Coordinates of C-alpha atoms in Angstrom, one line a residue:
Chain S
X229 CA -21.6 -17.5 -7.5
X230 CA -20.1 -15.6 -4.5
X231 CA -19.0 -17.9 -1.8
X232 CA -17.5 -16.1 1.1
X233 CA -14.2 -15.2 0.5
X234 CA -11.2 -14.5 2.6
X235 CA -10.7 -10.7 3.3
X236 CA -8.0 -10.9 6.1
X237 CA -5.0 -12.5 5.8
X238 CA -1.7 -13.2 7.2
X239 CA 0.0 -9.6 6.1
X240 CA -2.8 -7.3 7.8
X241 CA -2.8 -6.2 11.3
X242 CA -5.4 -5.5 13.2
X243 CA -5.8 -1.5 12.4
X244 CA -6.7 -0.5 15.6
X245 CA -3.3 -1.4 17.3
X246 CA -1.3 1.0 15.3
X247 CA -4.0 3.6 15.1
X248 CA -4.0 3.8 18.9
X249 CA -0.4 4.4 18.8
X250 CA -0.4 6.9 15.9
X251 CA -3.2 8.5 17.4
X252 CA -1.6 9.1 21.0
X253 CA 1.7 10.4 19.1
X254 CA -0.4 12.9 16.8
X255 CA -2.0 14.3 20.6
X256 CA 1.7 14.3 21.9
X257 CA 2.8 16.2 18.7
X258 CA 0.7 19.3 19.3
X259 CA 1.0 18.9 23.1
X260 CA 4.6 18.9 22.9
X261 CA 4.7 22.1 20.0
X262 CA 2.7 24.0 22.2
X263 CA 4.9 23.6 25.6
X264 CA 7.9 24.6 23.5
X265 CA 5.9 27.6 22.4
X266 CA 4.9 28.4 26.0
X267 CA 9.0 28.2 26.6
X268 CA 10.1 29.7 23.7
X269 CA 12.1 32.5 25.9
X270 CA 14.1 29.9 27.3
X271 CA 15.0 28.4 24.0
X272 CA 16.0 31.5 22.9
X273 CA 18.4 32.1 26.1
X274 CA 19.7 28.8 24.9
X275 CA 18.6 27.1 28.5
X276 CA 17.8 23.4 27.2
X277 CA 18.1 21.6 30.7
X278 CA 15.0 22.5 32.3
X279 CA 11.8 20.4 33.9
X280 CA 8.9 21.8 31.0
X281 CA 11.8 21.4 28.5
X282 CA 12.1 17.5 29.7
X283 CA 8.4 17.7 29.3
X284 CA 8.3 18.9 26.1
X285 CA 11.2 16.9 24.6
X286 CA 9.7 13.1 26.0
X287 CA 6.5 14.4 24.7
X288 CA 8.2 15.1 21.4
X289 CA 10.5 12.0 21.0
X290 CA 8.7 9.4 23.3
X291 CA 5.1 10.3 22.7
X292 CA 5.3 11.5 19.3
X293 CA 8.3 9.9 17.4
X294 CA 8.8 6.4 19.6
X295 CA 5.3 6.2 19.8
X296 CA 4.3 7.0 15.9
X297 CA 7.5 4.7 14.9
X298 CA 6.2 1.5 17.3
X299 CA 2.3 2.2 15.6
X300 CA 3.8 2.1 11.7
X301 CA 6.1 -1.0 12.9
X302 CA 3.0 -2.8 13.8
X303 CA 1.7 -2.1 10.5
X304 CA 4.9 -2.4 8.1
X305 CA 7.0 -5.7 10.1
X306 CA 4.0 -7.8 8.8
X307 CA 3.9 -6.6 5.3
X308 CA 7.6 -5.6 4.7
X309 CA 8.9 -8.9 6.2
X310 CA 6.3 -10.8 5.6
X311 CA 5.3 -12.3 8.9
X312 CA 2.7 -11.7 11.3
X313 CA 3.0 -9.7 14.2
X314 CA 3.8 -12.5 17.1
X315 CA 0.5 -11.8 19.5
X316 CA -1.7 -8.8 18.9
X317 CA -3.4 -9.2 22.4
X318 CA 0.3 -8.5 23.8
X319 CA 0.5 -6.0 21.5
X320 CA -2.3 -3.8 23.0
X321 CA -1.5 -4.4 26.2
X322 CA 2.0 -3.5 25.7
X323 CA 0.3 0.1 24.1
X324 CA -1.8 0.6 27.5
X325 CA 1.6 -0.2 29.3
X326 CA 3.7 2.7 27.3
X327 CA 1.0 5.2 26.7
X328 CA 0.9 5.4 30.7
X329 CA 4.3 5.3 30.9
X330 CA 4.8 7.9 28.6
X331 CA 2.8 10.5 29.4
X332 CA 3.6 9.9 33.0
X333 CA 7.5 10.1 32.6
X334 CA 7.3 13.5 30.4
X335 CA 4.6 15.0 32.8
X336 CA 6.6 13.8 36.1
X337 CA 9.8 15.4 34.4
X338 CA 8.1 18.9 34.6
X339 CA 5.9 18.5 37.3
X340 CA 7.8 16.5 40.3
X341 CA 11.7 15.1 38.4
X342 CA 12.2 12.8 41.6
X343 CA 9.3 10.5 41.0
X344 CA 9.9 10.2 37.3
X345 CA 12.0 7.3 37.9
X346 CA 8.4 5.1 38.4
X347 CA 6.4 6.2 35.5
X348 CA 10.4 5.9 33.9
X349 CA 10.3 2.1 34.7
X350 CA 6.6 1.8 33.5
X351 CA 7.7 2.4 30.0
X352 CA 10.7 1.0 30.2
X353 CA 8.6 -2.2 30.8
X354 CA 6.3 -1.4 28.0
X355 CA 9.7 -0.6 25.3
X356 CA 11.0 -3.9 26.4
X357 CA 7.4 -5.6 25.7
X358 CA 7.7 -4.1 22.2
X359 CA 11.3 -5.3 21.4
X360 CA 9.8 -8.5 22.3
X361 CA 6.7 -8.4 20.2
X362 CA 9.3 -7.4 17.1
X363 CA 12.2 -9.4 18.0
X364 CA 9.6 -12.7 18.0
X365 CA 8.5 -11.6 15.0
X366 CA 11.6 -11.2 13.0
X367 CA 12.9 -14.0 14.0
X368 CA 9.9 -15.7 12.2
X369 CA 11.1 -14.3 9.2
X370 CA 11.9 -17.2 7.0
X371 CA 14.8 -15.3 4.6
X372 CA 16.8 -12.4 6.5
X373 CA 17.3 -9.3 4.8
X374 CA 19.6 -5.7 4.6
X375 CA 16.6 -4.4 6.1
X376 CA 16.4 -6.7 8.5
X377 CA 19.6 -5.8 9.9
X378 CA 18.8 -2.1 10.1
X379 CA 16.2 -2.6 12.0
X380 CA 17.4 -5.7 14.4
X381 CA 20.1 -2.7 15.3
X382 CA 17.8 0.0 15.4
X383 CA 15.9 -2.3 17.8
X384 CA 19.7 -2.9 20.1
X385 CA 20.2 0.9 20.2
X386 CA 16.5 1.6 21.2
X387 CA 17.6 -0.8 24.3
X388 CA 20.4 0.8 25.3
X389 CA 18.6 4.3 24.8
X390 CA 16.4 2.9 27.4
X391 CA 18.9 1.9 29.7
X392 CA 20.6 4.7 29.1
X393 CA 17.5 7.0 30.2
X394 CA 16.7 4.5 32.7
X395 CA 20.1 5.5 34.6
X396 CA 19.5 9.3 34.2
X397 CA 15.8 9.5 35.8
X398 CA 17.4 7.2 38.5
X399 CA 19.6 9.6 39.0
X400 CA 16.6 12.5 39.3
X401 CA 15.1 10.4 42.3
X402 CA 18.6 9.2 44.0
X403 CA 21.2 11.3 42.9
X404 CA 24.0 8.7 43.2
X405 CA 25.1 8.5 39.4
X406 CA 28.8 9.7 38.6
X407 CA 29.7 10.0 35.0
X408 CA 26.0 12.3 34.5
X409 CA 27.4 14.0 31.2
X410 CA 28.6 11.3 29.7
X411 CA 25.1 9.2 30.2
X412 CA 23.1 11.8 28.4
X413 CA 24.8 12.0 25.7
X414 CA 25.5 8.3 25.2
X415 CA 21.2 8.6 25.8
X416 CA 21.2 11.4 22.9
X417 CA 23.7 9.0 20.6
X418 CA 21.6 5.4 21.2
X419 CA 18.4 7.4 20.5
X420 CA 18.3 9.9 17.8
X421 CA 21.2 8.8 16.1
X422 CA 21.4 4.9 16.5
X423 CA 17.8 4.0 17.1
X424 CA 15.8 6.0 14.9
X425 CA 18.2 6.8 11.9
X426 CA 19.1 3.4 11.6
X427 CA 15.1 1.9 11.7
X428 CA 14.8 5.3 9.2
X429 CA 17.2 4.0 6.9
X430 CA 16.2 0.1 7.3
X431 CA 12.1 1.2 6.2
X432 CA 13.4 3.4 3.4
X433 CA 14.9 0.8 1.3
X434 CA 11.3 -0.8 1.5
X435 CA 9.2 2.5 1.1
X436 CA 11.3 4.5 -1.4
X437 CA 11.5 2.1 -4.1
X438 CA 7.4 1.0 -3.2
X439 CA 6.3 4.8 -3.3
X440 CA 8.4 5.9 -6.4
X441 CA 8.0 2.5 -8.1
X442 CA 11.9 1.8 -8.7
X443 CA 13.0 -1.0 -10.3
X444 CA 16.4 -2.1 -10.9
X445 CA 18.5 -1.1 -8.1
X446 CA 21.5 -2.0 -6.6
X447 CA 21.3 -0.9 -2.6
X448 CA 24.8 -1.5 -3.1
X449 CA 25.8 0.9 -0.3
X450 CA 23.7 -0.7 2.1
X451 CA 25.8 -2.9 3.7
X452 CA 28.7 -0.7 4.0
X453 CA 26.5 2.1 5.8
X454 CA 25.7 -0.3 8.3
X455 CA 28.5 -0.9 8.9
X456 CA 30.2 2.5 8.7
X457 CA 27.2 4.1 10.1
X458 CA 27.0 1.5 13.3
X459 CA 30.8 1.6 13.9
X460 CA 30.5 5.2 14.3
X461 CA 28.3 5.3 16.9
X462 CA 30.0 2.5 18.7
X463 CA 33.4 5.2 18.5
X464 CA 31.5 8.0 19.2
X465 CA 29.7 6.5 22.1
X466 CA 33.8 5.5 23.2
X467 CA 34.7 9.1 22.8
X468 CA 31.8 10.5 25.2
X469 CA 33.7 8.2 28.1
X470 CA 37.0 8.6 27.6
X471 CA 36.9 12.4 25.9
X472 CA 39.4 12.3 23.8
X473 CA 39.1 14.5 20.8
X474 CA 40.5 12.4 17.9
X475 CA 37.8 9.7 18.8
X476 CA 35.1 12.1 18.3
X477 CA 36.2 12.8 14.8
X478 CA 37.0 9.5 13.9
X479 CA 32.7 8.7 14.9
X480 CA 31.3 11.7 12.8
X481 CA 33.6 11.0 10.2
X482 CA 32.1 6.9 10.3
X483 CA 28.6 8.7 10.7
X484 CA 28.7 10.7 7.5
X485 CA 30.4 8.0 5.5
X486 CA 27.7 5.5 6.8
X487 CA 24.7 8.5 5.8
X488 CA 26.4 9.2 2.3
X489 CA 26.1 5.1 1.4
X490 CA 22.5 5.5 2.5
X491 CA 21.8 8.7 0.7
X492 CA 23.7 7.8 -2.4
X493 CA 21.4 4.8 -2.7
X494 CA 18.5 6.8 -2.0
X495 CA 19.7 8.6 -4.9
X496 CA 20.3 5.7 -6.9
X497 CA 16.4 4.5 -6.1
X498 CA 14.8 8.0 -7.2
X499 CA 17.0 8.4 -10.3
X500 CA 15.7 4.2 -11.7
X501 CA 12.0 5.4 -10.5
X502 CA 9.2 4.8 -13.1
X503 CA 6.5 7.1 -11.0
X504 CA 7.9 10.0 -12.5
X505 CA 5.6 12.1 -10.7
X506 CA 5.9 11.6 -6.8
X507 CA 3.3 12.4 -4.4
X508 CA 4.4 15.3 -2.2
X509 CA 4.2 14.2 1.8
X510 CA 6.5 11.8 0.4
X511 CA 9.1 14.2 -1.5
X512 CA 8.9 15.7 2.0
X513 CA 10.4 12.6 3.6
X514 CA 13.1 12.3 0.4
X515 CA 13.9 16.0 1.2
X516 CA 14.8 15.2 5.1
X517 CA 17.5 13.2 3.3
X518 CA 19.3 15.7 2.0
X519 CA 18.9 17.7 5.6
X520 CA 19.8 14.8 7.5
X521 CA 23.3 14.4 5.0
X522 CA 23.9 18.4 5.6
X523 CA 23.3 17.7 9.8
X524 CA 26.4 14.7 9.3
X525 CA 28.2 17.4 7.1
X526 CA 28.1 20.3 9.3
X527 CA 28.7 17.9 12.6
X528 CA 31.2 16.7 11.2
X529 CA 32.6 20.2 10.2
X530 CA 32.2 20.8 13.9
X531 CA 34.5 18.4 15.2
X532 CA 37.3 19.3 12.6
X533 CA 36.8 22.9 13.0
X534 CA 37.0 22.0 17.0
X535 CA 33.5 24.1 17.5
X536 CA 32.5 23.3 21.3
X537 CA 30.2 25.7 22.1
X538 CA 27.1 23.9 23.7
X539 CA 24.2 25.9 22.5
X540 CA 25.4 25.5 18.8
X541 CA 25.6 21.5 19.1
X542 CA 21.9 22.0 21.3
X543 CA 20.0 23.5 18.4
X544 CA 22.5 21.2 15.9
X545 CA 20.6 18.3 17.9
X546 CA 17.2 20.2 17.8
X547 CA 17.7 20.4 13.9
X548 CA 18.4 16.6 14.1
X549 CA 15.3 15.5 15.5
X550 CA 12.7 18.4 13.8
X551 CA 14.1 18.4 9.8
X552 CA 16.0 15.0 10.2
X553 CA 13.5 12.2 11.9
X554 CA 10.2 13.8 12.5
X555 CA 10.4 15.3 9.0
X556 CA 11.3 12.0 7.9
X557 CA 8.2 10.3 9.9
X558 CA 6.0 13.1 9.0
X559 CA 6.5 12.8 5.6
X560 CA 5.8 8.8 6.0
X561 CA 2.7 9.0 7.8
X562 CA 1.0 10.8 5.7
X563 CA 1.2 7.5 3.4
X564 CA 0.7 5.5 6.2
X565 CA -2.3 6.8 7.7
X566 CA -4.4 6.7 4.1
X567 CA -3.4 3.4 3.5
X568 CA -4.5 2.1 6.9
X569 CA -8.0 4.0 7.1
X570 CA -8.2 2.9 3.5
X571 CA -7.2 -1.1 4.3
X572 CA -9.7 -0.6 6.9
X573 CA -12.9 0.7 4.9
X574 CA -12.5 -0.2 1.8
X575 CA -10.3 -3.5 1.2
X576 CA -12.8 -5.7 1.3
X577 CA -14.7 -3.4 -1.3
X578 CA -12.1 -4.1 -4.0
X579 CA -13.9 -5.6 -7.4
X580 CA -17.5 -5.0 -5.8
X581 CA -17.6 -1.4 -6.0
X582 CA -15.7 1.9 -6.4
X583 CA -13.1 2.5 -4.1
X584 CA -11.3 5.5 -4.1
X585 CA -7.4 5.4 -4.8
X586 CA -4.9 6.0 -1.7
X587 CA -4.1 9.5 -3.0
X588 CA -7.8 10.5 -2.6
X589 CA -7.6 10.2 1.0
X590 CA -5.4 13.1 1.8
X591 CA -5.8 17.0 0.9
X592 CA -2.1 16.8 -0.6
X593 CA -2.1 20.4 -1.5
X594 CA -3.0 21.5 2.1
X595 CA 0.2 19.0 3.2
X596 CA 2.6 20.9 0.7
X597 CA 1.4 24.0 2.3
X598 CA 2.1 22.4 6.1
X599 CA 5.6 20.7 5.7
X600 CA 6.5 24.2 3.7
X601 CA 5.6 26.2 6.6
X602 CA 7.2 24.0 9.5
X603 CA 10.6 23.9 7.6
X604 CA 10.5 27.7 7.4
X605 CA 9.2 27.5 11.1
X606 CA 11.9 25.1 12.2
X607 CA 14.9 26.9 10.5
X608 CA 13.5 30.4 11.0
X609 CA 13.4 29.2 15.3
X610 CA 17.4 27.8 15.4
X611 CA 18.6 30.6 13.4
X612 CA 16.8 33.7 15.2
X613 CA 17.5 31.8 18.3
X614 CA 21.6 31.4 17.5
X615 CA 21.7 35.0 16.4
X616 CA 19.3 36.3 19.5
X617 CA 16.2 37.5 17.9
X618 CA 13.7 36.5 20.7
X619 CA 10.2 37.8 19.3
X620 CA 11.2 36.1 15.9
X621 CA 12.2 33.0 17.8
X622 CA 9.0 33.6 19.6
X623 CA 6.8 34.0 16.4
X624 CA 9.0 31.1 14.5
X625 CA 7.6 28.8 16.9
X626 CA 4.0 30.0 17.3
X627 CA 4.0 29.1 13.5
X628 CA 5.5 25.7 14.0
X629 CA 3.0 25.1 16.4
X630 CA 0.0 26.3 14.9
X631 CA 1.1 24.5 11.4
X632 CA 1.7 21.7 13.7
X633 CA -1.9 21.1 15.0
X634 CA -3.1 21.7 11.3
X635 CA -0.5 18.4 10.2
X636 CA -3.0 16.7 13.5
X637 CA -5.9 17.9 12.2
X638 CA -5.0 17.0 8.4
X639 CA -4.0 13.3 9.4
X640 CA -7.7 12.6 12.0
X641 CA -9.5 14.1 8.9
X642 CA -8.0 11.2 6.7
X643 CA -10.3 8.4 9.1
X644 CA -13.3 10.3 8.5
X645 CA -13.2 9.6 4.4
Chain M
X138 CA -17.8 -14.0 -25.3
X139 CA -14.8 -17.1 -23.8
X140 CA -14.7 -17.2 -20.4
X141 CA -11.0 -16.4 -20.6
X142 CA -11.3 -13.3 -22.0
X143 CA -14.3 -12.7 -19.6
X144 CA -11.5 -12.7 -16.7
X145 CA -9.1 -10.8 -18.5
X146 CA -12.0 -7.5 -19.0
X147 CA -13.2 -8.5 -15.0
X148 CA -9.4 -8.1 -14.0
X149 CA -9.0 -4.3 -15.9
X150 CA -11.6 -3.7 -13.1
X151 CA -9.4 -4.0 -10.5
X152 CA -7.6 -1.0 -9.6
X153 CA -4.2 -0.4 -7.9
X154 CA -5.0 1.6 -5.2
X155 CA -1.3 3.4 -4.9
X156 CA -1.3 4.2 -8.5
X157 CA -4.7 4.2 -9.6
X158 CA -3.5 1.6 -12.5
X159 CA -5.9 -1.6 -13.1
X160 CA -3.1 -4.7 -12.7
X161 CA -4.0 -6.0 -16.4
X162 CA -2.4 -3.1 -17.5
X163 CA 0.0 -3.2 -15.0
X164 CA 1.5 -6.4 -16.0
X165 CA 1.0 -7.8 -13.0
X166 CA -1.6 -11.3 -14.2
X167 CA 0.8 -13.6 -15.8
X168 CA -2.0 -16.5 -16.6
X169 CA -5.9 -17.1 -16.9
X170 CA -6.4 -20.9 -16.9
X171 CA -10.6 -22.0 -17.1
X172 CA -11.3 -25.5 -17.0
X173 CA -14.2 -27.3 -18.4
X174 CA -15.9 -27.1 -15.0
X175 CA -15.6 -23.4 -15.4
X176 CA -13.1 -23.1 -12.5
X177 CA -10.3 -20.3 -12.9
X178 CA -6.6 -20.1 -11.8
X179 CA -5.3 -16.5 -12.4
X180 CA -1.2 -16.7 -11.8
X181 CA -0.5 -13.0 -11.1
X182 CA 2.1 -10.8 -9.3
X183 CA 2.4 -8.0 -7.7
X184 CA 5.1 -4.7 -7.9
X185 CA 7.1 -5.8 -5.0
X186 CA 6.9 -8.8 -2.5
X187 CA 6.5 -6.7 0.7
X188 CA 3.1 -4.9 -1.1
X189 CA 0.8 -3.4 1.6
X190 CA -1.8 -3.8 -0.9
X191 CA -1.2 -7.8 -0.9
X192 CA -4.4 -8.9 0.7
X193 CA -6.9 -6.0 -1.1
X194 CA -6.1 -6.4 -4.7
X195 CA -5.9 -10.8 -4.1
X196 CA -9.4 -10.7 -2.6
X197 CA -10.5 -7.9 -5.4
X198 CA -9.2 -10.1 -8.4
X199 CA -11.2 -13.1 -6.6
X200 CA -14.4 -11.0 -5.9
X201 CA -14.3 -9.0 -9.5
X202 CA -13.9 -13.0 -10.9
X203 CA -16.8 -14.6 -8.9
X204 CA -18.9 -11.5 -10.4
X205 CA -19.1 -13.4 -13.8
X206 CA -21.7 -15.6 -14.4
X207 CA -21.1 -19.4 -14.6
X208 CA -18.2 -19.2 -13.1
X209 CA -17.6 -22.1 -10.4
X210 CA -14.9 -22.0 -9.0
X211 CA -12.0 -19.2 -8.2
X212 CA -8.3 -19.4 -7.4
X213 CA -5.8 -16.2 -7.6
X214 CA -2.3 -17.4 -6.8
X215 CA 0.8 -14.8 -6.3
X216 CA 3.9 -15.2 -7.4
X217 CA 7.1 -14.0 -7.4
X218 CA 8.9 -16.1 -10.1
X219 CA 9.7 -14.5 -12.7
X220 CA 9.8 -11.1 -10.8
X221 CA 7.6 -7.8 -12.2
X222 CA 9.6 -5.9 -14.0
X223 CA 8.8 -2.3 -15.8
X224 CA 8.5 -4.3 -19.4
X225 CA 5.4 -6.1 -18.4
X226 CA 3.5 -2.8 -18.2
X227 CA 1.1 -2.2 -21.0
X228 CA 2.1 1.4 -23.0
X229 CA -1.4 3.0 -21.5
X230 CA 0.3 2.2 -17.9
X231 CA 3.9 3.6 -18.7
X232 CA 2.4 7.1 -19.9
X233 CA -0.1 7.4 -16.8
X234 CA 3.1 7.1 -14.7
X235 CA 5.2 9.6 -17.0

């Protein structure tokens, strides 16, 4: 007797709210690869500050990263904490909101600077409808968590990034903002540092030990790294406004204390794993540790040694975001993806007929090959770059583009399996 | 064959997605209760309490159940008490992870 059973339940979202985000960060991804290939000469000149280089970069980090991170939230909050996401209807409505905004802001940035400030507010609006959505959810959340925390401050930081970046396109349009240095890089600190390390390290403690099937852990660093690590940026943020050199060192050295607790127990995970045999997108994402604990190392290093010079900290901060948190992300997705296309096609196939197994879903081989080739791509770009190589610079990121559209291209072929 | 054991072979037939295990073998059914009625409770758990794969392999264990003949009624619960642990897996499981 077959009665008709329940397929959907309380854990699973709706797929096609986070597929519409992951799907407008993969576009953004090879949009934003190809306008820094189409700028590589300025890169190389060490010339960050410039209208197609906003472009490129909100592409990058809003429509890529913020957008990619907000799709996989959708679909992790419910299972990792498990609690429904508050209203999916607002949820789709706060996409439409952010995807205009988005695109609007990076193109306005390149195309006309002074009327960014509108499209600016539009997805401001829709990043405030999102911390919403998550902050009603969480606090649904019958028992509160470690990872809760991370993320609940990941989710403050991503405000203040906001109203950080809010202040700086006002300033594009009006021009009456003293103190312009120190906003950016209080911007820079809230986003790539506090924002999307922090919700990094808050979904690792969940996916690491799920993906390498750990057992027996302590996490007994994480509580100190949040604290270490959200201190830090608190001091270092301090420093930026009042410049005074001790503070700075006092914030990277509360940064890399913070990232070694993290790391250590990432360590700890991997090492008490009984999936000896890990699948490689997600040694990928294990690797970005170890690059992210070498960028706290060597900024660190920086501040002691006194090293000023702007370009070096602008391709430090380039090597942050490619081989720190979109390595991190990419590696991620690539589990995220199969196991959405796969929730969506084949769940309710389970025990009435084949299904094929989550691995199945992705060419991993062709991955290896991909994340191989960007990290030569990304590292081969900064260094020719620093040293003043310009056609290596130039061909370094032709290959991180073109093995950037092939990542696109291998994560859309996953939904047609 | 008992109806018991029935559920027991239906459940090998239900595959962990993530790791291509069947959960028997993963450790992860703790208890197969049939009634005279032929109604089953299965008690199982799963790797971790924030599992992705929560709804699919509930619904698979209840669909792979409902397959057998004479079987009336169906009930899978999940719990988390005592927690899985690496132990519960049978020595099959252990060497397909090694």
């Amino acid at each position: 007797m077959i009665p008709q059973m329940q397929t959907q339940t309380k854990t699973e979202t709706n797929i096609k709210l986070p597929l519409a985000f992951i799907l407008f960060g993969l576009v953004s991804f090879a949009l934003a690869q190809s306008l820094l290939w189409m700028n590589t000469s300025a890169l190389s000149n060490g010339i960050f500050r410039m209208p197609d280089l906003w472009m490129a970069a909100h592409f990058l980090l809003l429509g890529w990263a913020v957008m990619v991170v907000m799709g996989a939230m959708y679909q992790l909050v419910p299972v990792a904490f498990l609690t429904p996401i508050w209203n999916e209807k607002f949820g789709f409505l706060q996409f439409f909101v952010t995807a205009i905004g988005v695109a609007g802001l990076s193109i306005a940035l390149s195309v006309r600077p002074g009327v960014a400030i509108f499209a600016g507010v539009l997805t401001v609006i829709g990043i405030l409808m999102f911390l919403f959505q998550i902050a009603m959810t969480l606090l649904k959340q019958e028992k509160v968590n470690v990872m809760t925390w991370f993320v609940g401050s990941a989710l403050v930081f991503f405000l203040l990034t906001i109203v950080a970046g809010l202040t700086l396109t006002w300033n594009l349009a009006f021009g009456t903002i003293r103190n312009y240095d120190a906003f950016f890089k209080s911007h820079l600190i809230f986003g790539l540092t506090g924002w999307f390390t922090l919700l990094i390290f808050g979904f690792s403690y969940k996916m690491v030990p799920m993906f390498s099937l750990s057992h027996g852990f302590s996490m007994k660093w994480a509580k100190p790294a949040l604290g270490s690590y959200v201190s830090g940026l608190i001091v270092l943020v301090v420093a930026v406004w009042i410049g005074t050199w001790p503070f700075t060192i006092i914030g990277w050295g509360l940064l890399w204390l913070g990232f070694t607790g993290y790391a250590l127990d990432m360590k700890e995970i991997i090492k008490k794993r009984i999936k000896k045999k890990l699948d490689q997108p997600f040694i990928f994402s294990l690797i970005a540790i170890g690059f992210g604990w070498l960028l706290h190392t060597t900024a660190l290093l920086m501040n002691v040694l006194q090293v000023t010079n702007a370009t070096v900290w602008s391709w430090l901060v380039y090597l942050y975001i490619m081989i720190w948190i979109i390595f991190s992300i990419m590696g991620y997705l690539y589990k995220i993806v199969p196991f959405l296309w796969w929730t969506h096609k084949y769940s309710g196939s389970v025990g009435k007929k084949e299904v094929p197994t989550l691995k199945a879903m992705t060419q991993e081989k062709w991955g290896t090959i991909l994340f191989t080739t960007m990290t030569f791509g990304v590292i081969g770009l900064a260094v020719t770059a620093m040293i003043g190589l310009p056609v290596l610079t130039f061909t370094s990121q032709g290959i991180l583009t073109i093995a950037s559209a092939l990542y696109v291209i291998s994560i859309a072929r996953v939904l047609t399996r | 064959m008992e109806m018991t054991k029935q559920v027991e072979e239906a459940l090998y037939q239900v595959i962990d997605p993530e790791l291509g295990i069947n959960i028997v073998d993963l450790g992860l059914v703790y208890q197969i209760n049939v009634n005279e009625t032929n109604d089953v409770h299965v008690q199982m758990t799963l790797t971790t309490p924030g599992c992705p794969l929560h709804d699919s392999i509930v619904s698979g264990a209840e669909a792979m159940i409902y397959g057998i003949d004479e079987v009336n009624d169906v009930h899978v619960e999940l719990v988390w008490h005592p927690a899985w642990s690496p132990e519960k897996m049978s020595s099959r499981a252990k060497e397909m992870l090694m």
